[in-house]
């Protein structure tokens, strides 16, 4: 009897774990990767350091994926953060826990994670074919029977589709899996860039590279405050980024699409209420009487913000700081508590860390990751209608869904293929 085979399409975080799990369960497993090497996105993750996962519990993890997070409960119960940390440790890549429950490789090198996972698939007996883009999944009598890659038709009874999302297409994940899944009858919800920098109507290029830590950020939608967070924002390529903004970006992108007016306001001195900040300003002005206003502001603000503050508070160097007008002081006070950044757009796919939207979860069995529509098809990773916050949540989603699909597909084959005497 011909041995049944599993084909995994895509060698990213989800595909590498899916192939390993399938092979470890004894299935003949072939991994098709369209690029010349696997794991390219992992290699650039976490600014080259790879935030592997998070120390949060399963119940704490789920809300980081919004309403759809519930889908992942069984999957995380099957394979979770301690499992990937253990696997990497066994491959010679120990991890360290940092602020915010974030796990990183101790070496600080994302490429060590890529090497470990690429080695893992080979050691598990997976056959890996690089430079092989899969184009179509073939069905016979409604069930999976093969994969077409160029001229080649590869026979198999199970396919795990792990082609990733649409963000950072230069890593290989350019959204190939969505039309492949749609052709088989799956619903693909609208795709948006998520965890993406935001564009302001203000010119911000002078702020590139600046990070503002311990600030309070408020989100206004049509003039109404809808969220307030404390933490860090940053500026890059003339856009607003950093953890707080990236986390809010998924919601903001959708609001912008609906034509809502969006404004972010930054409280640069959240530890001081207005009265305390005013007392501080009076003290500074008194202590540094006669100095130029920009030098006084340097004691209050990062260098990069001084120019923009002077401009927005309509202050110039000629102002007499020995008799600083109360009206100007209050204007400065207000600005420090309420630095406004109107948001008019967002970065494109090349800048988005993840893809929001994807294959509908209603059409997938959360206990196996198998399609409810096509027997033998499994869908995993960023391709699904799931997008997590920053903090290691997205890689864990890929690892866990991949592992569950690999195990389930291999077990299903073991059941359907009777042992030869
Ligand atoms: C800059 C950046 C930094 C990030 N940092 C972090 C982080 O620190 N922590 C975190 O948790 N998440 C991070 N993420 C998100 C995380 O990397 C992704 O969510 C995760 O890699 C998705 O895994 P995946 O396997 O579903 O897809 P991918 O990792 O994108 O893998 C998909 C694979 O499929 C291949 N492929 C695509 N189409 C085909 C085809 N037709 N045939 C064959 N192969 C195909 C691709 O070449 C690719 O190798 C980051 C993302 C980016 C862009």
CSV table of C-alpha atoms and ligand atoms in Angstrom, one decimal:
chain,number,residue,atom,x,y,z
A,1,UNK,CA,0.0,0.0,0.0
A,2,UNK,CA,1.3,3.5,-0.9
A,3,UNK,CA,2.3,5.5,2.2
A,4,UNK,CA,0.3,8.6,2.8
A,5,UNK,CA,2.2,11.9,2.8
A,6,UNK,CA,1.7,15.3,4.4
A,7,UNK,CA,2.8,18.4,2.5
A,8,UNK,CA,3.4,21.6,4.5
A,9,UNK,CA,3.2,24.8,2.3
A,10,UNK,CA,5.4,27.5,3.8
A,11,UNK,CA,8.5,27.3,6.0
A,12,UNK,CA,7.9,30.1,8.5
A,13,UNK,CA,7.2,29.8,12.2
A,14,UNK,CA,4.0,27.9,11.7
A,15,UNK,CA,5.2,25.6,8.9
A,16,UNK,CA,8.4,24.7,10.5
A,17,UNK,CA,6.6,23.6,13.7
A,18,UNK,CA,3.9,21.8,11.7
A,19,UNK,CA,6.4,19.8,9.7
A,20,UNK,CA,8.4,18.9,12.8
A,21,UNK,CA,5.3,17.7,14.7
A,22,UNK,CA,4.0,15.7,11.8
A,23,UNK,CA,7.4,14.0,11.2
A,24,UNK,CA,7.9,13.3,14.9
A,25,UNK,CA,4.5,11.6,14.9
A,26,UNK,CA,5.9,9.3,12.2
A,27,UNK,CA,4.4,10.8,9.0
A,28,UNK,CA,6.3,11.2,5.8
A,29,UNK,CA,6.5,15.0,5.6
A,30,UNK,CA,7.5,17.3,2.8
A,31,UNK,CA,7.9,21.1,3.4
A,32,UNK,CA,7.7,23.4,0.4
A,33,UNK,CA,9.2,26.9,0.8
A,34,UNK,CA,9.1,29.4,-2.0
A,35,UNK,CA,12.2,31.3,-0.9
A,36,UNK,CA,15.8,30.1,-1.0
A,37,UNK,CA,15.7,29.6,2.8
A,38,UNK,CA,13.1,29.1,5.6
A,39,UNK,CA,12.2,31.4,8.4
A,40,UNK,CA,13.1,34.7,6.9
A,41,UNK,CA,10.5,36.6,8.9
A,42,UNK,CA,11.6,35.1,12.1
A,43,UNK,CA,15.1,36.3,11.2
A,44,UNK,CA,14.0,40.0,11.3
A,45,UNK,CA,11.6,39.6,14.2
A,46,UNK,CA,11.9,41.6,17.4
A,47,UNK,CA,14.3,44.1,15.7
A,48,UNK,CA,16.6,41.2,15.0
A,49,UNK,CA,16.3,39.8,18.5
A,50,UNK,CA,13.1,37.7,18.1
A,51,UNK,CA,10.6,38.0,20.9
A,52,UNK,CA,9.9,34.3,20.8
A,53,UNK,CA,6.8,34.2,23.1
A,54,UNK,CA,5.4,35.6,26.3
A,55,UNK,CA,5.3,34.3,29.9
A,56,UNK,CA,1.5,35.1,30.2
A,57,UNK,CA,-0.8,32.2,31.0
A,58,UNK,CA,-3.2,30.8,28.4
A,59,UNK,CA,-6.1,32.8,29.8
A,60,UNK,CA,-4.0,36.0,29.8
A,61,UNK,CA,-2.8,35.3,26.2
A,62,UNK,CA,-6.3,35.0,24.7
A,63,UNK,CA,-7.4,38.7,25.0
A,64,UNK,CA,-4.3,39.7,23.2
A,65,UNK,CA,-6.0,38.5,20.0
A,66,UNK,CA,-9.2,40.4,20.6
A,67,UNK,CA,-12.6,38.7,20.3
A,68,UNK,CA,-11.2,35.9,18.1
A,69,UNK,CA,-8.7,34.9,20.7
A,70,UNK,CA,-11.1,32.2,22.2
A,71,UNK,CA,-10.4,30.1,19.2
A,72,UNK,CA,-6.9,29.5,20.4
A,73,UNK,CA,-7.6,28.0,23.9
A,74,UNK,CA,-7.3,24.3,22.9
A,75,UNK,CA,-4.4,25.0,20.6
A,76,UNK,CA,-2.4,26.8,23.4
A,77,UNK,CA,-3.4,24.0,25.9
A,78,UNK,CA,-1.8,21.5,23.5
A,79,UNK,CA,1.5,23.4,22.8
A,80,UNK,CA,2.5,26.6,24.5
A,81,UNK,CA,5.3,29.0,25.5
A,82,UNK,CA,7.1,26.5,27.7
A,83,UNK,CA,7.1,24.0,24.8
A,84,UNK,CA,8.8,26.3,22.3
A,85,UNK,CA,11.3,27.5,25.0
A,86,UNK,CA,12.1,23.8,25.7
A,87,UNK,CA,12.5,22.9,22.1
A,88,UNK,CA,14.8,25.8,21.4
A,89,UNK,CA,16.8,25.0,24.6
A,90,UNK,CA,17.3,21.4,23.3
A,91,UNK,CA,18.6,22.8,20.1
A,92,UNK,CA,21.2,24.9,21.9
A,93,UNK,CA,19.3,28.2,22.0
A,94,UNK,CA,18.5,29.1,25.6
A,95,UNK,CA,16.0,31.9,26.3
A,96,UNK,CA,15.9,34.8,28.7
A,97,UNK,CA,12.8,36.5,30.2
A,98,UNK,CA,12.7,40.3,29.9
A,99,UNK,CA,10.4,43.2,30.8
A,100,UNK,CA,6.7,42.6,30.0
A,101,UNK,CA,7.0,38.8,30.1
A,102,UNK,CA,8.9,38.8,26.8
A,103,UNK,CA,11.1,35.8,26.0
A,104,UNK,CA,14.1,36.3,23.8
A,105,UNK,CA,17.0,34.1,22.8
A,106,UNK,CA,19.8,34.6,25.3
A,107,UNK,CA,22.2,35.4,22.5
A,108,UNK,CA,19.9,38.3,21.4
A,109,UNK,CA,20.1,36.9,17.8
A,110,UNK,CA,16.9,36.1,15.9
A,111,UNK,CA,19.0,34.1,13.4
A,112,UNK,CA,19.9,31.6,16.2
A,113,UNK,CA,16.1,30.8,16.4
A,114,UNK,CA,16.0,30.4,12.6
A,115,UNK,CA,19.0,28.1,12.6
A,116,UNK,CA,17.6,26.0,15.5
A,117,UNK,CA,14.2,25.5,13.8
A,118,UNK,CA,15.6,24.8,10.4
A,119,UNK,CA,17.9,22.2,12.0
A,120,UNK,CA,15.0,20.8,13.9
A,121,UNK,CA,12.9,20.0,10.8
A,122,UNK,CA,15.9,18.3,9.2
A,123,UNK,CA,16.6,16.2,12.3
A,124,UNK,CA,13.0,15.2,12.5
A,125,UNK,CA,13.2,13.7,9.0
A,126,UNK,CA,11.3,16.3,7.1
A,127,UNK,CA,12.2,16.6,3.4
A,128,UNK,CA,12.6,20.4,2.7
A,129,UNK,CA,12.3,21.8,-0.9
A,130,UNK,CA,13.4,25.5,-1.2
A,131,UNK,CA,12.6,27.8,-4.1
A,132,UNK,CA,9.3,25.9,-4.6
A,133,UNK,CA,6.2,28.1,-4.6
A,134,UNK,CA,3.0,26.1,-4.3
A,135,UNK,CA,0.2,27.3,-6.5
A,136,UNK,CA,-2.8,25.2,-5.9
A,137,UNK,CA,-4.2,22.4,-3.7
A,138,UNK,CA,-5.8,19.6,-5.7
A,139,UNK,CA,-8.9,17.8,-4.6
A,140,UNK,CA,-10.4,14.4,-5.5
A,141,UNK,CA,-14.0,13.7,-4.5
A,142,UNK,CA,-13.8,16.9,-2.3
A,143,UNK,CA,-10.8,15.8,-0.3
A,144,UNK,CA,-7.1,16.8,-0.6
A,145,UNK,CA,-5.1,14.6,-3.0
A,146,UNK,CA,-2.2,16.8,-4.0
A,147,UNK,CA,-0.3,20.1,-4.4
A,148,UNK,CA,0.7,21.8,-7.7
A,149,UNK,CA,4.0,23.6,-7.7
A,150,UNK,CA,4.8,24.9,-11.1
A,151,UNK,CA,4.7,22.0,-13.5
A,152,UNK,CA,5.0,19.5,-10.7
A,153,UNK,CA,2.1,17.7,-9.1
A,154,UNK,CA,2.9,16.3,-5.6
A,155,UNK,CA,0.5,13.6,-4.4
A,156,UNK,CA,-0.4,13.7,-0.7
A,157,UNK,CA,-3.5,13.1,1.5
A,158,UNK,CA,-3.0,16.0,3.9
A,159,UNK,CA,-1.9,19.6,3.3
A,160,UNK,CA,-1.0,22.2,5.9
A,161,UNK,CA,-1.3,25.6,4.5
A,162,UNK,CA,1.2,27.9,6.4
A,163,UNK,CA,1.9,30.7,3.9
A,164,UNK,CA,1.7,33.5,6.4
A,165,UNK,CA,0.0,36.9,6.0
A,166,UNK,CA,0.7,39.7,3.6
A,167,UNK,CA,3.0,41.9,5.6
A,168,UNK,CA,6.7,42.3,4.9
A,169,UNK,CA,6.3,40.6,1.5
A,170,UNK,CA,10.1,40.6,0.9
A,171,UNK,CA,10.3,37.8,3.5
A,172,UNK,CA,8.2,35.6,1.2
A,173,UNK,CA,4.8,36.1,2.9
A,174,UNK,CA,3.0,38.0,0.2
A,175,UNK,CA,-0.4,36.6,0.7
A,176,UNK,CA,-0.3,33.5,-1.6
A,177,UNK,CA,-2.4,31.4,0.8
A,178,UNK,CA,-5.5,33.6,0.7
A,179,UNK,CA,-6.5,32.9,-3.0
A,180,UNK,CA,-5.5,29.2,-2.5
A,181,UNK,CA,-7.8,28.9,0.4
A,182,UNK,CA,-10.6,31.0,-1.2
A,183,UNK,CA,-10.5,28.7,-4.3
A,184,UNK,CA,-11.3,25.8,-2.1
A,185,UNK,CA,-14.4,27.6,-0.7
A,186,UNK,CA,-12.9,29.3,2.4
A,187,UNK,CA,-14.1,32.8,3.3
A,188,UNK,CA,-11.3,35.4,3.6
A,189,UNK,CA,-12.2,38.5,5.5
A,190,UNK,CA,-10.9,41.9,4.5
A,191,UNK,CA,-7.2,42.2,5.0
A,192,UNK,CA,-5.7,45.3,6.8
A,193,UNK,CA,-2.1,46.1,7.8
A,194,UNK,CA,-1.9,45.8,11.6
A,195,UNK,CA,0.8,46.7,14.1
A,196,UNK,CA,1.6,49.4,11.6
A,197,UNK,CA,3.1,52.9,12.0
A,198,UNK,CA,0.7,55.8,11.6
A,199,UNK,CA,0.9,58.9,9.4
A,200,UNK,CA,0.2,62.3,11.0
A,201,UNK,CA,-0.8,65.5,9.1
A,202,UNK,CA,2.1,67.1,11.1
A,203,UNK,CA,5.6,66.9,9.6
A,204,UNK,CA,7.5,64.6,11.9
A,205,UNK,CA,10.7,63.8,10.0
A,206,UNK,CA,12.8,65.7,12.5
A,207,UNK,CA,11.7,63.3,15.3
A,208,UNK,CA,13.0,60.1,13.5
A,209,UNK,CA,14.7,57.8,16.1
A,210,UNK,CA,13.1,59.5,19.1
A,211,UNK,CA,11.4,57.3,21.7
A,212,UNK,CA,9.2,58.8,24.4
A,213,UNK,CA,9.0,56.5,27.4
A,214,UNK,CA,6.6,56.8,30.4
A,215,UNK,CA,4.1,59.0,28.5
A,216,UNK,CA,0.4,58.8,28.6
A,217,UNK,CA,-1.3,58.5,25.2
A,218,UNK,CA,-5.0,59.2,24.5
A,219,UNK,CA,-6.9,58.2,21.4
A,220,UNK,CA,-9.7,60.6,20.3
A,221,UNK,CA,-12.3,59.5,17.7
A,222,UNK,CA,-14.4,62.3,16.3
A,223,UNK,CA,-13.3,64.4,19.3
A,224,UNK,CA,-14.2,61.8,21.9
A,225,UNK,CA,-11.6,60.1,24.1
A,226,UNK,CA,-11.9,56.4,23.4
A,227,UNK,CA,-8.7,55.0,25.0
A,228,UNK,CA,-5.9,56.0,27.3
A,229,UNK,CA,-2.7,54.0,27.7
A,230,UNK,CA,0.6,54.5,29.5
A,231,UNK,CA,3.9,53.5,28.0
A,232,UNK,CA,6.2,54.2,25.0
A,233,UNK,CA,5.8,55.7,21.6
A,234,UNK,CA,8.5,56.3,19.0
A,235,UNK,CA,9.0,58.0,15.6
A,236,UNK,CA,10.3,56.4,12.5
A,237,UNK,CA,10.4,57.4,8.8
A,238,UNK,CA,8.3,60.4,9.6
A,239,UNK,CA,5.6,58.2,11.1
A,240,UNK,CA,4.4,57.5,14.7
A,241,UNK,CA,5.2,54.0,16.0
A,242,UNK,CA,6.4,52.4,19.2
A,243,UNK,CA,4.5,49.8,21.3
A,244,UNK,CA,1.5,51.9,22.4
A,245,UNK,CA,0.8,53.1,18.8
A,246,UNK,CA,1.3,49.7,17.2
A,247,UNK,CA,-1.1,48.1,19.6
A,248,UNK,CA,-3.8,50.7,18.8
A,249,UNK,CA,-3.1,50.7,15.1
A,250,UNK,CA,-5.4,47.8,14.1
A,251,UNK,CA,-8.4,49.7,15.6
A,252,UNK,CA,-7.2,53.0,14.1
A,253,UNK,CA,-6.8,51.6,10.6
A,254,UNK,CA,-10.4,50.3,10.7
A,255,UNK,CA,-11.7,53.7,12.0
A,256,UNK,CA,-9.8,55.6,9.3
A,257,UNK,CA,-11.3,53.3,6.7
A,258,UNK,CA,-14.7,54.3,8.0
A,259,UNK,CA,-13.8,58.0,7.6
A,260,UNK,CA,-13.5,58.8,11.3
A,261,UNK,CA,-11.4,61.7,12.5
A,262,UNK,CA,-8.5,60.4,14.6
A,263,UNK,CA,-6.2,62.3,16.9
A,264,UNK,CA,-3.6,61.0,19.4
A,265,UNK,CA,-2.6,63.3,22.2
A,266,UNK,CA,0.5,62.8,24.3
A,267,UNK,CA,0.9,63.8,27.9
A,268,UNK,CA,4.6,64.2,28.2
A,269,UNK,CA,4.5,64.7,32.0
A,270,UNK,CA,1.9,62.2,33.2
A,271,UNK,CA,3.4,62.0,36.7
A,272,UNK,CA,2.7,65.7,37.3
A,273,UNK,CA,-0.8,67.1,37.4
A,274,UNK,CA,-1.3,70.6,36.0
A,275,UNK,CA,-0.8,72.4,39.3
A,276,UNK,CA,2.5,70.5,40.0
A,277,UNK,CA,3.7,71.0,36.5
A,278,UNK,CA,3.0,74.7,36.7
A,279,UNK,CA,5.0,74.9,40.0
A,280,UNK,CA,7.8,73.1,38.2
A,281,UNK,CA,7.7,75.5,35.3
A,282,UNK,CA,7.7,78.5,37.6
A,283,UNK,CA,10.7,77.1,39.5
A,284,UNK,CA,12.7,76.4,36.3
A,285,UNK,CA,12.0,79.8,34.9
A,286,UNK,CA,13.0,81.4,38.2
A,287,UNK,CA,16.2,79.3,38.5
A,288,UNK,CA,17.2,79.9,34.9
A,289,UNK,CA,16.2,83.5,34.6
A,290,UNK,CA,17.7,85.2,31.6
A,291,UNK,CA,18.6,82.0,29.7
A,292,UNK,CA,17.2,81.5,26.3
A,293,UNK,CA,13.9,79.7,26.2
A,294,UNK,CA,15.2,76.9,24.1
A,295,UNK,CA,17.8,76.1,26.7
A,296,UNK,CA,15.2,76.1,29.4
A,297,UNK,CA,13.0,73.7,27.3
A,298,UNK,CA,16.0,71.3,26.9
A,299,UNK,CA,15.7,70.7,30.7
A,300,UNK,CA,12.1,69.7,30.2
A,301,UNK,CA,12.0,67.9,26.9
A,302,UNK,CA,14.1,65.6,24.6
A,303,UNK,CA,16.2,67.8,22.2
A,304,UNK,CA,14.2,66.7,19.1
A,305,UNK,CA,10.9,68.1,20.6
A,306,UNK,CA,12.3,71.5,21.4
A,307,UNK,CA,11.8,73.0,17.9
A,308,UNK,CA,8.3,71.7,17.5
A,309,UNK,CA,7.4,72.9,21.0
A,310,UNK,CA,8.7,76.4,20.3
A,311,UNK,CA,6.8,76.5,17.0
A,312,UNK,CA,3.4,75.2,18.4
A,313,UNK,CA,3.6,77.4,21.5
A,314,UNK,CA,4.5,80.4,19.3
A,315,UNK,CA,7.7,81.1,21.4
A,316,UNK,CA,10.9,82.4,19.9
A,317,UNK,CA,14.4,82.9,21.2
A,318,UNK,CA,14.0,86.6,21.7
A,319,UNK,CA,11.4,86.1,24.4
A,320,UNK,CA,12.5,87.7,27.7
A,321,UNK,CA,12.6,84.8,30.2
A,322,UNK,CA,13.3,87.2,33.2
A,323,UNK,CA,9.7,88.3,32.8
A,324,UNK,CA,8.1,85.2,31.1
A,325,UNK,CA,4.4,86.1,30.5
A,326,UNK,CA,2.0,83.9,32.5
A,327,UNK,CA,-0.1,83.4,29.3
A,328,UNK,CA,2.9,81.9,27.5
A,329,UNK,CA,3.7,79.7,30.6
A,330,UNK,CA,0.1,78.3,30.6
A,331,UNK,CA,0.3,77.7,26.9
A,332,UNK,CA,3.5,75.7,27.4
A,333,UNK,CA,2.0,73.8,30.3
A,334,UNK,CA,-1.0,72.9,28.1
A,335,UNK,CA,1.2,71.7,25.3
A,336,UNK,CA,3.3,69.5,27.6
A,337,UNK,CA,0.1,67.8,28.8
A,338,UNK,CA,-1.5,67.7,25.4
A,339,UNK,CA,0.9,67.3,22.5
A,340,UNK,CA,-1.5,66.6,19.6
A,341,UNK,CA,-0.9,64.3,16.7
A,342,UNK,CA,-3.7,64.2,14.2
A,343,UNK,CA,-3.7,60.8,12.4
A,344,UNK,CA,-4.5,60.8,8.7
A,345,UNK,CA,-3.1,57.5,7.4
A,346,UNK,CA,-1.0,54.4,8.0
A,347,UNK,CA,2.0,52.6,6.6
A,348,UNK,CA,1.6,50.0,3.9
A,349,UNK,CA,2.2,46.2,3.8
A,350,UNK,CA,5.9,46.7,3.7
A,351,UNK,CA,5.8,48.2,7.2
A,352,UNK,CA,3.0,46.2,8.9
A,353,UNK,CA,4.2,43.7,11.4
A,354,UNK,CA,1.1,41.5,11.0
A,355,UNK,CA,-2.0,41.1,8.9
A,356,UNK,CA,-5.4,41.7,10.4
A,357,UNK,CA,-8.2,39.6,8.8
A,358,UNK,CA,-7.7,36.3,7.0
A,359,UNK,CA,-9.3,32.9,6.7
A,360,UNK,CA,-12.5,32.7,8.7
A,361,UNK,CA,-12.1,30.8,12.0
A,362,UNK,CA,-15.7,29.5,11.7
A,363,UNK,CA,-14.5,27.2,8.9
A,364,UNK,CA,-11.7,25.6,11.0
A,365,UNK,CA,-11.9,23.0,13.8
A,366,UNK,CA,-10.0,24.5,16.8
A,367,UNK,CA,-9.2,21.0,18.1
A,368,UNK,CA,-7.2,20.0,15.0
A,369,UNK,CA,-6.8,23.1,12.8
A,370,UNK,CA,-8.5,21.0,10.0
A,371,UNK,CA,-10.8,22.8,7.5
A,372,UNK,CA,-14.4,22.1,8.1
A,373,UNK,CA,-15.0,22.4,4.4
A,374,UNK,CA,-12.2,20.4,2.8
A,375,UNK,CA,-11.1,17.1,4.4
A,376,UNK,CA,-7.3,16.8,4.6
A,377,UNK,CA,-6.7,20.6,4.6
A,378,UNK,CA,-5.2,22.3,7.7
A,379,UNK,CA,-4.8,26.1,7.9
A,380,UNK,CA,-2.4,27.7,10.4
A,381,UNK,CA,-0.4,30.9,11.4
A,382,UNK,CA,-0.9,34.4,10.3
A,383,UNK,CA,-3.1,33.3,7.4
A,384,UNK,CA,-6.0,32.9,9.8
A,385,UNK,CA,-8.3,35.7,10.9
A,386,UNK,CA,-6.2,36.4,14.0
A,387,UNK,CA,-3.7,39.2,14.8
A,388,UNK,CA,-2.1,39.6,18.2
A,389,UNK,CA,-0.5,42.4,20.1
A,390,UNK,CA,3.3,42.9,20.3
A,391,UNK,CA,5.0,40.9,23.0
A,392,UNK,CA,5.7,37.5,21.4
A,393,UNK,CA,2.0,36.7,20.9
A,394,UNK,CA,2.1,36.4,17.1
A,395,UNK,CA,5.0,33.9,17.0
A,396,UNK,CA,3.3,31.8,19.7
A,397,UNK,CA,0.1,31.8,17.6
A,398,UNK,CA,2.1,30.5,14.6
A,399,UNK,CA,4.1,27.9,16.7
A,400,UNK,CA,0.9,26.6,18.5
A,401,UNK,CA,-1.4,26.4,15.5
A,402,UNK,CA,1.4,24.8,13.4
A,403,UNK,CA,2.2,22.2,16.0
A,404,UNK,CA,-1.4,21.2,16.5
A,405,UNK,CA,-2.0,20.9,12.8
A,406,UNK,CA,1.1,18.8,12.3
A,407,UNK,CA,0.2,16.4,15.1
A,408,UNK,CA,-3.5,16.2,14.0
A,409,UNK,CA,-2.7,15.5,10.4
A,410,UNK,CA,-0.2,12.8,11.3
A,411,UNK,CA,-2.6,11.1,13.8
A,412,UNK,CA,-5.3,11.2,11.1
A,413,UNK,CA,-3.1,9.4,8.7
A,414,UNK,CA,-2.1,6.8,11.3
A,415,UNK,CA,-5.8,6.1,11.8
A,416,UNK,CA,-6.6,5.9,8.1
A,417,UNK,CA,-3.6,3.8,7.2
A,418,UNK,CA,-3.7,0.3,8.6
A,419,UNK,CA,-0.3,-1.2,9.5
A,420,UNK,CA,1.2,-3.7,7.1
A,421,UNK,CA,1.5,-7.1,8.7
B,1,LIG,C1,9.4,43.1,11.3
B,1,LIG,C2,8.6,42.1,12.0
B,1,LIG,C3,9.0,41.8,13.3
B,1,LIG,C4,8.2,40.9,14.1
B,1,LIG,N1,8.6,40.6,15.3
B,1,LIG,C5,7.9,39.7,16.1
B,1,LIG,C6,8.3,39.3,17.4
B,1,LIG,O1,9.4,39.8,17.8
B,1,LIG,N2,7.5,38.5,18.1
B,1,LIG,C7,6.3,38.0,17.5
B,1,LIG,O2,5.7,37.2,18.2
B,1,LIG,N3,6.0,38.3,16.3
B,1,LIG,C8,6.7,39.1,15.5
B,1,LIG,N4,6.3,39.4,14.2
B,1,LIG,C9,5.2,38.6,13.7
B,1,LIG,C10,5.6,37.2,13.3
B,1,LIG,O3,6.9,37.2,12.8
B,1,LIG,C11,4.6,36.6,12.4
B,1,LIG,O4,3.3,36.7,12.9
B,1,LIG,C12,4.9,35.1,12.2
B,1,LIG,O5,6.2,34.9,11.6
B,1,LIG,C13,3.9,34.4,11.2
B,1,LIG,O6,4.2,33.1,11.0
B,1,LIG,P1,3.7,32.3,9.8
B,1,LIG,O7,4.4,31.0,9.8
B,1,LIG,O8,2.2,32.2,9.8
B,1,LIG,O9,4.1,33.1,8.5
B,1,LIG,P2,5.6,33.5,8.0
B,1,LIG,O10,6.6,33.5,9.1
B,1,LIG,O11,5.4,34.7,7.2
B,1,LIG,O12,6.0,32.3,7.0
B,1,LIG,C14,5.3,32.0,5.8
B,1,LIG,C15,6.2,31.3,4.9
B,1,LIG,O13,5.5,30.7,3.8
B,1,LIG,C16,6.3,30.9,2.6
B,1,LIG,N5,5.4,31.0,1.5
B,1,LIG,C17,4.5,31.9,1.2
B,1,LIG,N6,3.8,31.6,0.1
B,1,LIG,C18,4.3,30.4,-0.3
B,1,LIG,C19,4.0,29.5,-1.4
B,1,LIG,N7,3.0,29.8,-2.3
B,1,LIG,N8,4.6,28.3,-1.5
B,1,LIG,C20,5.6,28.0,-0.6
B,1,LIG,N9,6.0,28.8,0.4
B,1,LIG,C21,5.3,30.0,0.6
B,1,LIG,C22,7.0,32.2,2.9
B,1,LIG,O14,8.2,32.4,2.1
B,1,LIG,C23,7.3,32.1,4.4
B,1,LIG,O15,8.6,31.4,4.6
B,1,LIG,C24,7.1,40.2,13.5
B,1,LIG,C25,6.8,40.5,12.1
B,1,LIG,C26,7.6,41.4,11.4
B,1,LIG,C27,7.2,41.7,10.0
